[in-house]
Coordinates of C-alpha atoms and ligand atoms in Angstrom, one line a residue:
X1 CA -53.8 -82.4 -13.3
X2 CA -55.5 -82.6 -10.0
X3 CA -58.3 -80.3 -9.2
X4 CA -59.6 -79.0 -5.9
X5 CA -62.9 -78.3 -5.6
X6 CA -63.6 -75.4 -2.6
X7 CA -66.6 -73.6 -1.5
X8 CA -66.1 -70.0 -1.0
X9 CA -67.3 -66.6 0.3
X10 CA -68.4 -64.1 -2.5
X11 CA -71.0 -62.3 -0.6
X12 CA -71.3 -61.2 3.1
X13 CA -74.2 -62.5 4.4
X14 CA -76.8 -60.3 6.2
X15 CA -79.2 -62.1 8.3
X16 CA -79.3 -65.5 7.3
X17 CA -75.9 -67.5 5.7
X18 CA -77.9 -68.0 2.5
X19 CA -76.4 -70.4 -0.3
X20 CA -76.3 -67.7 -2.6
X21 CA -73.5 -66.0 -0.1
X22 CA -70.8 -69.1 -1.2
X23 CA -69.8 -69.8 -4.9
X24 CA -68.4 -72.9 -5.3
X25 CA -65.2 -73.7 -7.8
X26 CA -63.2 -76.2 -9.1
X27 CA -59.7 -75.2 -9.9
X28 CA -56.3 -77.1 -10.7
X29 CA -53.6 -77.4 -7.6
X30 CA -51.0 -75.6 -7.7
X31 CA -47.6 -77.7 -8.0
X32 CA -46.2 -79.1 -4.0
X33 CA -43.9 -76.6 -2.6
X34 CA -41.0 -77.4 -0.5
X35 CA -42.6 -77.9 2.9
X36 CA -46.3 -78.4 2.1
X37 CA -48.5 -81.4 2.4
X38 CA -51.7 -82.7 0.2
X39 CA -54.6 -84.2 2.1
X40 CA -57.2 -85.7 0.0
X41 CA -60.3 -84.4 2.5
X42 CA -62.3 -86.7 3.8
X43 CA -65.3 -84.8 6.2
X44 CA -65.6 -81.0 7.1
X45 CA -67.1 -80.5 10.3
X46 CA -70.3 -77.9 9.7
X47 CA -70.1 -75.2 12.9
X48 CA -72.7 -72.6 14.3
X49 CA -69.4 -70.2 14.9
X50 CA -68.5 -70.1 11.0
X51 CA -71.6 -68.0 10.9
X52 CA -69.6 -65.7 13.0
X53 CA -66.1 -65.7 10.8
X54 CA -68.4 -64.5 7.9
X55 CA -69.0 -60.5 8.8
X56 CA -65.3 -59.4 8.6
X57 CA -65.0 -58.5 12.3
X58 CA -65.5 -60.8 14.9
X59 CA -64.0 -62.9 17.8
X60 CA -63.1 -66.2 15.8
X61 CA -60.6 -65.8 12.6
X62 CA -62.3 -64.3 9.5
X63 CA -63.0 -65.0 6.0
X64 CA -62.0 -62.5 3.4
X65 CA -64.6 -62.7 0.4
X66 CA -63.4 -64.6 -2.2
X67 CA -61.6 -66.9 0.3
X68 CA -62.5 -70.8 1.0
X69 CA -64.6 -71.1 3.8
X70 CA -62.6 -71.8 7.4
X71 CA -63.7 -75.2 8.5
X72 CA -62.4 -77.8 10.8
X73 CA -61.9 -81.3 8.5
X74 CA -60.3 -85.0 8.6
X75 CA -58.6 -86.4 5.5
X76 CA -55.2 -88.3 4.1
X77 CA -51.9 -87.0 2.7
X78 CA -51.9 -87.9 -1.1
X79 CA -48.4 -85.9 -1.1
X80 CA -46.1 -84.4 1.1
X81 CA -42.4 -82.8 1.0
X82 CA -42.0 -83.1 4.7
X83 CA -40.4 -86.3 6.3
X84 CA -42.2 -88.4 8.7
X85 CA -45.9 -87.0 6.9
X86 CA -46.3 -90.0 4.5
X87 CA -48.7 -90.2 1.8
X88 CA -51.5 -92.8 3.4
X89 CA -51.6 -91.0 7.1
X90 CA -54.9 -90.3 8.6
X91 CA -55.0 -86.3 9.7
X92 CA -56.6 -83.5 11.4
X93 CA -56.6 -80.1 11.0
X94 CA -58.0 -76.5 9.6
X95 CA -58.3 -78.2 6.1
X96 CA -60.9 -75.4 4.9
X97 CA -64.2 -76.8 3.0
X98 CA -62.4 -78.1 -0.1
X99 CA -61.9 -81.5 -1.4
X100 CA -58.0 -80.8 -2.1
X101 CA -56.3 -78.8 0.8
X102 CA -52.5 -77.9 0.8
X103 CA -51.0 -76.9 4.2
X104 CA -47.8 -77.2 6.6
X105 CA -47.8 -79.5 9.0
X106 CA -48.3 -76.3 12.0
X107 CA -51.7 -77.0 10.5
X108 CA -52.1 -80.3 11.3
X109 CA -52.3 -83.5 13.8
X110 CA -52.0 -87.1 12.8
X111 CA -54.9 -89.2 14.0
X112 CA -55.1 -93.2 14.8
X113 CA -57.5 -94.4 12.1
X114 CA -58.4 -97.6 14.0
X115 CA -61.3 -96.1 15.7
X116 CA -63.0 -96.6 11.9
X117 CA -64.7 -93.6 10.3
X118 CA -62.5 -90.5 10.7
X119 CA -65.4 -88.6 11.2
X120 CA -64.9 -89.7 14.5
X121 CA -62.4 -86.6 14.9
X122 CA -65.0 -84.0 14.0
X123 CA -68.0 -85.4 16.2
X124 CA -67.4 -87.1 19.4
X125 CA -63.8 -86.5 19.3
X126 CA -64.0 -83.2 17.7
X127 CA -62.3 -80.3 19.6
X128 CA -65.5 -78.1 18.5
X129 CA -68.0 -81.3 19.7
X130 CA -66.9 -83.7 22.3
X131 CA -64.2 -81.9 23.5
X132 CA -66.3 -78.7 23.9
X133 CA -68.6 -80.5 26.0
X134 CA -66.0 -82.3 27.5
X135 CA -64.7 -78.7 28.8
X136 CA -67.8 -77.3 29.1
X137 CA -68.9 -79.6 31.3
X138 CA -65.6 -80.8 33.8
X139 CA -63.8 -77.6 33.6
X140 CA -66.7 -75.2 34.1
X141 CA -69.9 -76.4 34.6
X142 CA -69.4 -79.0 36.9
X143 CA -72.7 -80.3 38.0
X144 CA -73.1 -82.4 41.1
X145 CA -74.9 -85.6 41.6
X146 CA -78.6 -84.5 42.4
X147 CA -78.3 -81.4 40.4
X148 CA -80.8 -80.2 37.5
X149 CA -79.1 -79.5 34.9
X150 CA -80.7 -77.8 31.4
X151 CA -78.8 -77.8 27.7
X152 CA -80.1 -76.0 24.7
X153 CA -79.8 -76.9 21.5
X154 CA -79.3 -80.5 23.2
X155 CA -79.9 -82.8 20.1
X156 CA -76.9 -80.7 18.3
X157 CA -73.2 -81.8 18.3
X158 CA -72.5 -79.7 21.5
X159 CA -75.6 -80.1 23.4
X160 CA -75.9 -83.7 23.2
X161 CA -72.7 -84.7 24.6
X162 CA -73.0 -82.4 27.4
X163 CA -76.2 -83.8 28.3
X164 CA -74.8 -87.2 28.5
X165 CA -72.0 -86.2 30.4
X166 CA -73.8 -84.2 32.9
X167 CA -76.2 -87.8 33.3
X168 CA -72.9 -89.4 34.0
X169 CA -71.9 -87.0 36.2
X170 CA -75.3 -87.8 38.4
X171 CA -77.3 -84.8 37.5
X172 CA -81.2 -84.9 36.6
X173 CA -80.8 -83.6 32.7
X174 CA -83.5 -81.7 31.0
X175 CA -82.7 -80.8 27.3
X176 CA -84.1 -77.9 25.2
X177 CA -84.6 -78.6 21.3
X178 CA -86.8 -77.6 18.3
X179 CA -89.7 -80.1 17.6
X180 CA -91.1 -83.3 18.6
X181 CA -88.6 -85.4 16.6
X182 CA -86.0 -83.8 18.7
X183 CA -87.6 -84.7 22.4
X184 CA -88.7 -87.6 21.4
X185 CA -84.5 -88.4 20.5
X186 CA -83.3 -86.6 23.6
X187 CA -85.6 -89.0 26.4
X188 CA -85.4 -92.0 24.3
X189 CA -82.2 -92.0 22.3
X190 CA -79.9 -90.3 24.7
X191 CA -81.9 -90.9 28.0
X192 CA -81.9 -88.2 29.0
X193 CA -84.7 -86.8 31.7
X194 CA -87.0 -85.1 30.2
X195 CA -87.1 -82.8 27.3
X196 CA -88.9 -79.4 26.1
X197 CA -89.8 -78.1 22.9
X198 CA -89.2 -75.0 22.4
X199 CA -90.7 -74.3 19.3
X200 CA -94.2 -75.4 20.5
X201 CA -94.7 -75.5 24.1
X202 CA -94.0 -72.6 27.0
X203 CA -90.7 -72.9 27.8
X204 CA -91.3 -70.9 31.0
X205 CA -94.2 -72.9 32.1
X206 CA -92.3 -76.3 31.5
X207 CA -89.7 -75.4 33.4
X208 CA -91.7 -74.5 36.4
X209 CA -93.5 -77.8 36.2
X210 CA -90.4 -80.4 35.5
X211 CA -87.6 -78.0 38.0
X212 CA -90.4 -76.3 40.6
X213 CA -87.0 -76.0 42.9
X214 CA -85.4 -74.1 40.0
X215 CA -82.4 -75.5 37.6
X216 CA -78.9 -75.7 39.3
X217 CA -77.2 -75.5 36.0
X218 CA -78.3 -74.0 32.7
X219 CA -75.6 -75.0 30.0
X220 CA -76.4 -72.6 27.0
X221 CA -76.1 -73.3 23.4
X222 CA -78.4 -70.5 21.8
X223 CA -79.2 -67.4 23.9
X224 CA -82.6 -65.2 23.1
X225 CA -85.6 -66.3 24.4
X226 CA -84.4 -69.7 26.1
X227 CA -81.6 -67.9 28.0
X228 CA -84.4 -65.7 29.4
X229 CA -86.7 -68.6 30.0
X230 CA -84.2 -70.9 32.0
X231 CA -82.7 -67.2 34.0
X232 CA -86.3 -66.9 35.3
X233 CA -86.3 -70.4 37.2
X234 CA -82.8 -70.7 38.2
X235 CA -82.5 -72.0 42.0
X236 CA -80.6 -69.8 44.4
X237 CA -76.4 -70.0 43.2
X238 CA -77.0 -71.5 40.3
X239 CA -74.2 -71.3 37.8
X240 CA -75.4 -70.3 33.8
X241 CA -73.1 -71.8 31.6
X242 CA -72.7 -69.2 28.1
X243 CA -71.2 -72.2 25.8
X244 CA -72.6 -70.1 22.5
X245 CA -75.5 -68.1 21.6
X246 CA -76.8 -69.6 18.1
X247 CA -80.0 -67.2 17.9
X248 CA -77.5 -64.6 17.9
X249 CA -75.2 -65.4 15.4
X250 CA -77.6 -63.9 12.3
X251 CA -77.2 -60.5 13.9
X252 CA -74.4 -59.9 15.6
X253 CA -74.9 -55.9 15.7
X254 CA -78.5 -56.2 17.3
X255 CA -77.7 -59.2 20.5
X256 CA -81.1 -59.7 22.2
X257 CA -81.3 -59.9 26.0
X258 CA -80.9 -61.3 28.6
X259 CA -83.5 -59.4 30.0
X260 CA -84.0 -62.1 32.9
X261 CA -80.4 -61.2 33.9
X262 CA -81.5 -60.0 37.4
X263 CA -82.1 -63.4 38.4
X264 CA -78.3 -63.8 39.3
X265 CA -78.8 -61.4 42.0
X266 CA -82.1 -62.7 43.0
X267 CA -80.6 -66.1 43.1
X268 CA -77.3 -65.4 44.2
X269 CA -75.9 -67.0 41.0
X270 CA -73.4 -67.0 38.1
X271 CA -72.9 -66.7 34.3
X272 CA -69.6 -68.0 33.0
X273 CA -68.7 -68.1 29.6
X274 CA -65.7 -70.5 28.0
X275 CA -64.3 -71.5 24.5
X276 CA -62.7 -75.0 24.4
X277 CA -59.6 -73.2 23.5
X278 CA -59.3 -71.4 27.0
X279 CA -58.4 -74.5 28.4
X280 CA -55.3 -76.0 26.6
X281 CA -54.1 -78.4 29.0
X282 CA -58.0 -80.5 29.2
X283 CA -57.9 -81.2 25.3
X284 CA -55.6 -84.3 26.0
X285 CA -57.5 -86.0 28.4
X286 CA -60.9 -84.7 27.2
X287 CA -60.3 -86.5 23.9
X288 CA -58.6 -89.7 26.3
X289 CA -62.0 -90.3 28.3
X290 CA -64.3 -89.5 25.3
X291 CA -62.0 -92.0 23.5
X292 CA -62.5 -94.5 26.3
X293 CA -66.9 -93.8 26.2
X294 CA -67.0 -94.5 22.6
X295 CA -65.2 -97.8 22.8
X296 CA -67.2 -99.1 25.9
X297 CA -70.3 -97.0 23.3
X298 CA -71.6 -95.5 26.5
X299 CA -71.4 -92.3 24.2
X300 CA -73.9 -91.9 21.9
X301 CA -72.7 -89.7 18.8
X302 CA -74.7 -89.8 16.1
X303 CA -73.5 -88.0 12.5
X304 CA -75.8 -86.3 9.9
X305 CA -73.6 -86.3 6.9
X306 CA -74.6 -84.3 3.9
X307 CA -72.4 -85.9 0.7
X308 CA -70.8 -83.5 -1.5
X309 CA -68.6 -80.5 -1.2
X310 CA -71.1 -78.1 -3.2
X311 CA -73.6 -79.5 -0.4
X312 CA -71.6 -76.8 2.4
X313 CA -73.8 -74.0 2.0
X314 CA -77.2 -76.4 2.1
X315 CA -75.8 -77.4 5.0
X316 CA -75.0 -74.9 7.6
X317 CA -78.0 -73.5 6.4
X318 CA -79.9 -76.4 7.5
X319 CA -78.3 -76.6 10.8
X320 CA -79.1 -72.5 11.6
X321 CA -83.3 -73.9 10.5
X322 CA -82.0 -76.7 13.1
X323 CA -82.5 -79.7 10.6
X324 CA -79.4 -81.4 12.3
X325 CA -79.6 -84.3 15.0
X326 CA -76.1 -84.9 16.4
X327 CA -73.1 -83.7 14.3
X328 CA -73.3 -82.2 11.3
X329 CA -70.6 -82.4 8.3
X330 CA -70.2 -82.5 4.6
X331 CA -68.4 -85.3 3.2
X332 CA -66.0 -83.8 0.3
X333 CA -65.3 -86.7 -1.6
Ligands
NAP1 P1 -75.4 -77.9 16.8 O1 -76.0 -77.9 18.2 O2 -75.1 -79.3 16.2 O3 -76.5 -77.3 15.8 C1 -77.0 -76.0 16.1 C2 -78.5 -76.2 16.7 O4 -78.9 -75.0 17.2 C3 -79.5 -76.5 15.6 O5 -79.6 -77.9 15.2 C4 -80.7 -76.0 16.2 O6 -81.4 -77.0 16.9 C5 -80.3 -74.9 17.2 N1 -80.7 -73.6 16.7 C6 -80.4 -73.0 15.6 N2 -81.0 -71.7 15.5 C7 -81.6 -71.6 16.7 C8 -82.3 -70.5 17.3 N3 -82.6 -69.4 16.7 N4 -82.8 -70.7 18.6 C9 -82.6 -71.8 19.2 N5 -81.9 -72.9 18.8 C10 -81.4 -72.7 17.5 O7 -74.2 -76.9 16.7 P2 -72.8 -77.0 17.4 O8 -71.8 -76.8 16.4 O9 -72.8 -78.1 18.3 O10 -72.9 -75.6 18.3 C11 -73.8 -75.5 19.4 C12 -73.3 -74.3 20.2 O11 -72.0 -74.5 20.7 C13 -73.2 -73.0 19.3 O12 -73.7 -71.9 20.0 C14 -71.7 -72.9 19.1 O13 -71.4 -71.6 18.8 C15 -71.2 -73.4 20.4 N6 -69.8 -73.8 20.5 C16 -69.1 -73.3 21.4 C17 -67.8 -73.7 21.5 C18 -66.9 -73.1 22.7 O14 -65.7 -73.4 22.7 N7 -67.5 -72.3 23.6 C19 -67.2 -74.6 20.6 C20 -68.1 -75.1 19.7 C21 -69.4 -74.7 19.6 P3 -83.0 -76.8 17.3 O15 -83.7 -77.7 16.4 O16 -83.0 -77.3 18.7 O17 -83.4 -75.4 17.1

């Protein structure tokens, strides 16, 4: 009898998303219904915004306690009752952080497998990854040649793409990450301009000295402190990108700041937020020109993959102490 083996919820986190919040359980499938499909699950892409489907309210989908975790994964049919999804094909969808998951087909997209790893569909080509950025960056925060452009949490999934594609784009790119191993990857991995640490150095002060004319566009992955930092040096109209607030997620009830907020009337400038969703019709080509970057590899994705499905909870605990460089996942298998 095959077994699936699934991480979920059994305690509602408060504060940190600590492994004791997740049980983990192997149990045997139930038989194949009449218009289900069985993918074998491959890689489960590890999110700041599950943090957020954990509290039982929220703005993303929920998870009920006692229910497998909500997760974004890649994987192959091992059985199907629906025509034209064959046992063998590569897919995409809300596969849950299992090994086993049993679904519809509403659930799912088929995905080329000639690109080699499928955990290409969770990082660069991952709707919550590249194609965030993707959005982020073309449909919102379009920055101009010349521009300065600052990302937080820029050696993340999100952040790291964005940076490169503002660079593309023409603008002078200034990252924001935790420690030394993190700048040091941002200037010399991702080439990025220059790079601040805001765990040790004055995140203020290092702004003034690498924008003095103040930073065009501030694309922002964690809110708090940083926000605050980068609203005190904007340059007159600058656009402030909210792309997520990670800092935040913890404590939802108790959101800190902005407090630098009167900057945008100081400065004559503008905070946007956006979820990739928002924009339906730029997922498409999104995917098409991050899909063209990875095979010229002018895109630098790099994947930090912990093996093992009772790994899950380890692991988007290690990416809230920000142990992740590039895209995080769990391999099931
Ligand atoms: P990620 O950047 O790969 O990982 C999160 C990173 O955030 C960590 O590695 C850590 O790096 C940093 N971090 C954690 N706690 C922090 C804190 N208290 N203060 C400052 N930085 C902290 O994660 P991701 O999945 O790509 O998500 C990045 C952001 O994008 C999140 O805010 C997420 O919600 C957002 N997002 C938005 C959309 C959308 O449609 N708008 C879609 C997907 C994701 P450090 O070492 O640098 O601290």
């Amino acid at each position: 009898m095959l077994k699936n083996t699934r991480v979920v919820l059994s305690k509602r986190p408060v504060g940190d998303a600590t492994p004791d919040c997740f049980t983990v359980e192997t149990v045997e499938v139930e038989p194949l219904l009449e218009g289900q499909i069985r993918v074998a699950v491959e890689y489960i892409s590890v999110d700041a915004g599950t943090r957020t489907m954990l509290r039982g309210e929220g703005f993303h989908a929920q998870v009920d306690l006692g229910q497998t975790i909500l997760a974004g994964g890649v994987g192959r049919i091992i059985e199907s009752t629906v025509e034209g999804w064959d046992e063998g094909q590569a897919v995409r969808g809300g596969l849950g952080s299992q090994t086993i998951a049993t679904v519809t087909p509403k659930m799912l997209e088929k995905v080329d497998d000639s690109v080699g790893s499928l955990s290409v569909y969770l990082g660069a080509l991952g709707a919550s990854t590249g194609v965030t950025a993707w959005i982020g960056i073309r449909n919102v925060a379009k920055p101009q040649p010349g521009d300065i452009f600052v990302v937080s949490a820029a050696a993340g999934a999100v952040g790291s793409i964005a940076g490169q594609i503002a660079k593309r784009d023409g603008a002078t790119v200034i990252g924001i990450a935790g420690g030394n191993r993190k700048v040091t990857y941002l200037t010399e991995r991702l080439g990025f301009d220059a790079a601040i640490d805001y765990k040790n150095e004055d995140v203020n002060a290092r702004l003034r000295e690498l924008a003095p004319d103040g930073i065009n566009v501030f694309f922002d992955n964690v809110g708090g402190p940083v926000l605050d930092a980068v609203l005190d040096n904007l340059a007159m109209r600058a656009r402030v990108i909210i792309c997520g607030a990670i800092s935040q997620y913890d404590d939802l009830d108790n959101v800190t700041g902005p407090s630098m907020y009167l900057r945008l009337a100081e400065r004559q400038s503008v905070m946007e937020g956006f979820a990739f969703f928002h924009f339906p019709e730029s997922i498409g080509p999104a995917a098409a020109e991050l899909r063209e970057w990875i095979d010229d590899g002018s895109l630098i994705m790099d994947e930090e993959i912990l093996e093992g499905i009772e790994r899950y909870p380890e692991a988007l605990q290690f990416m809230f102490n920000g142990g992740n460089l590039g895209k995080l996942m769990v391999k099931a298998g």
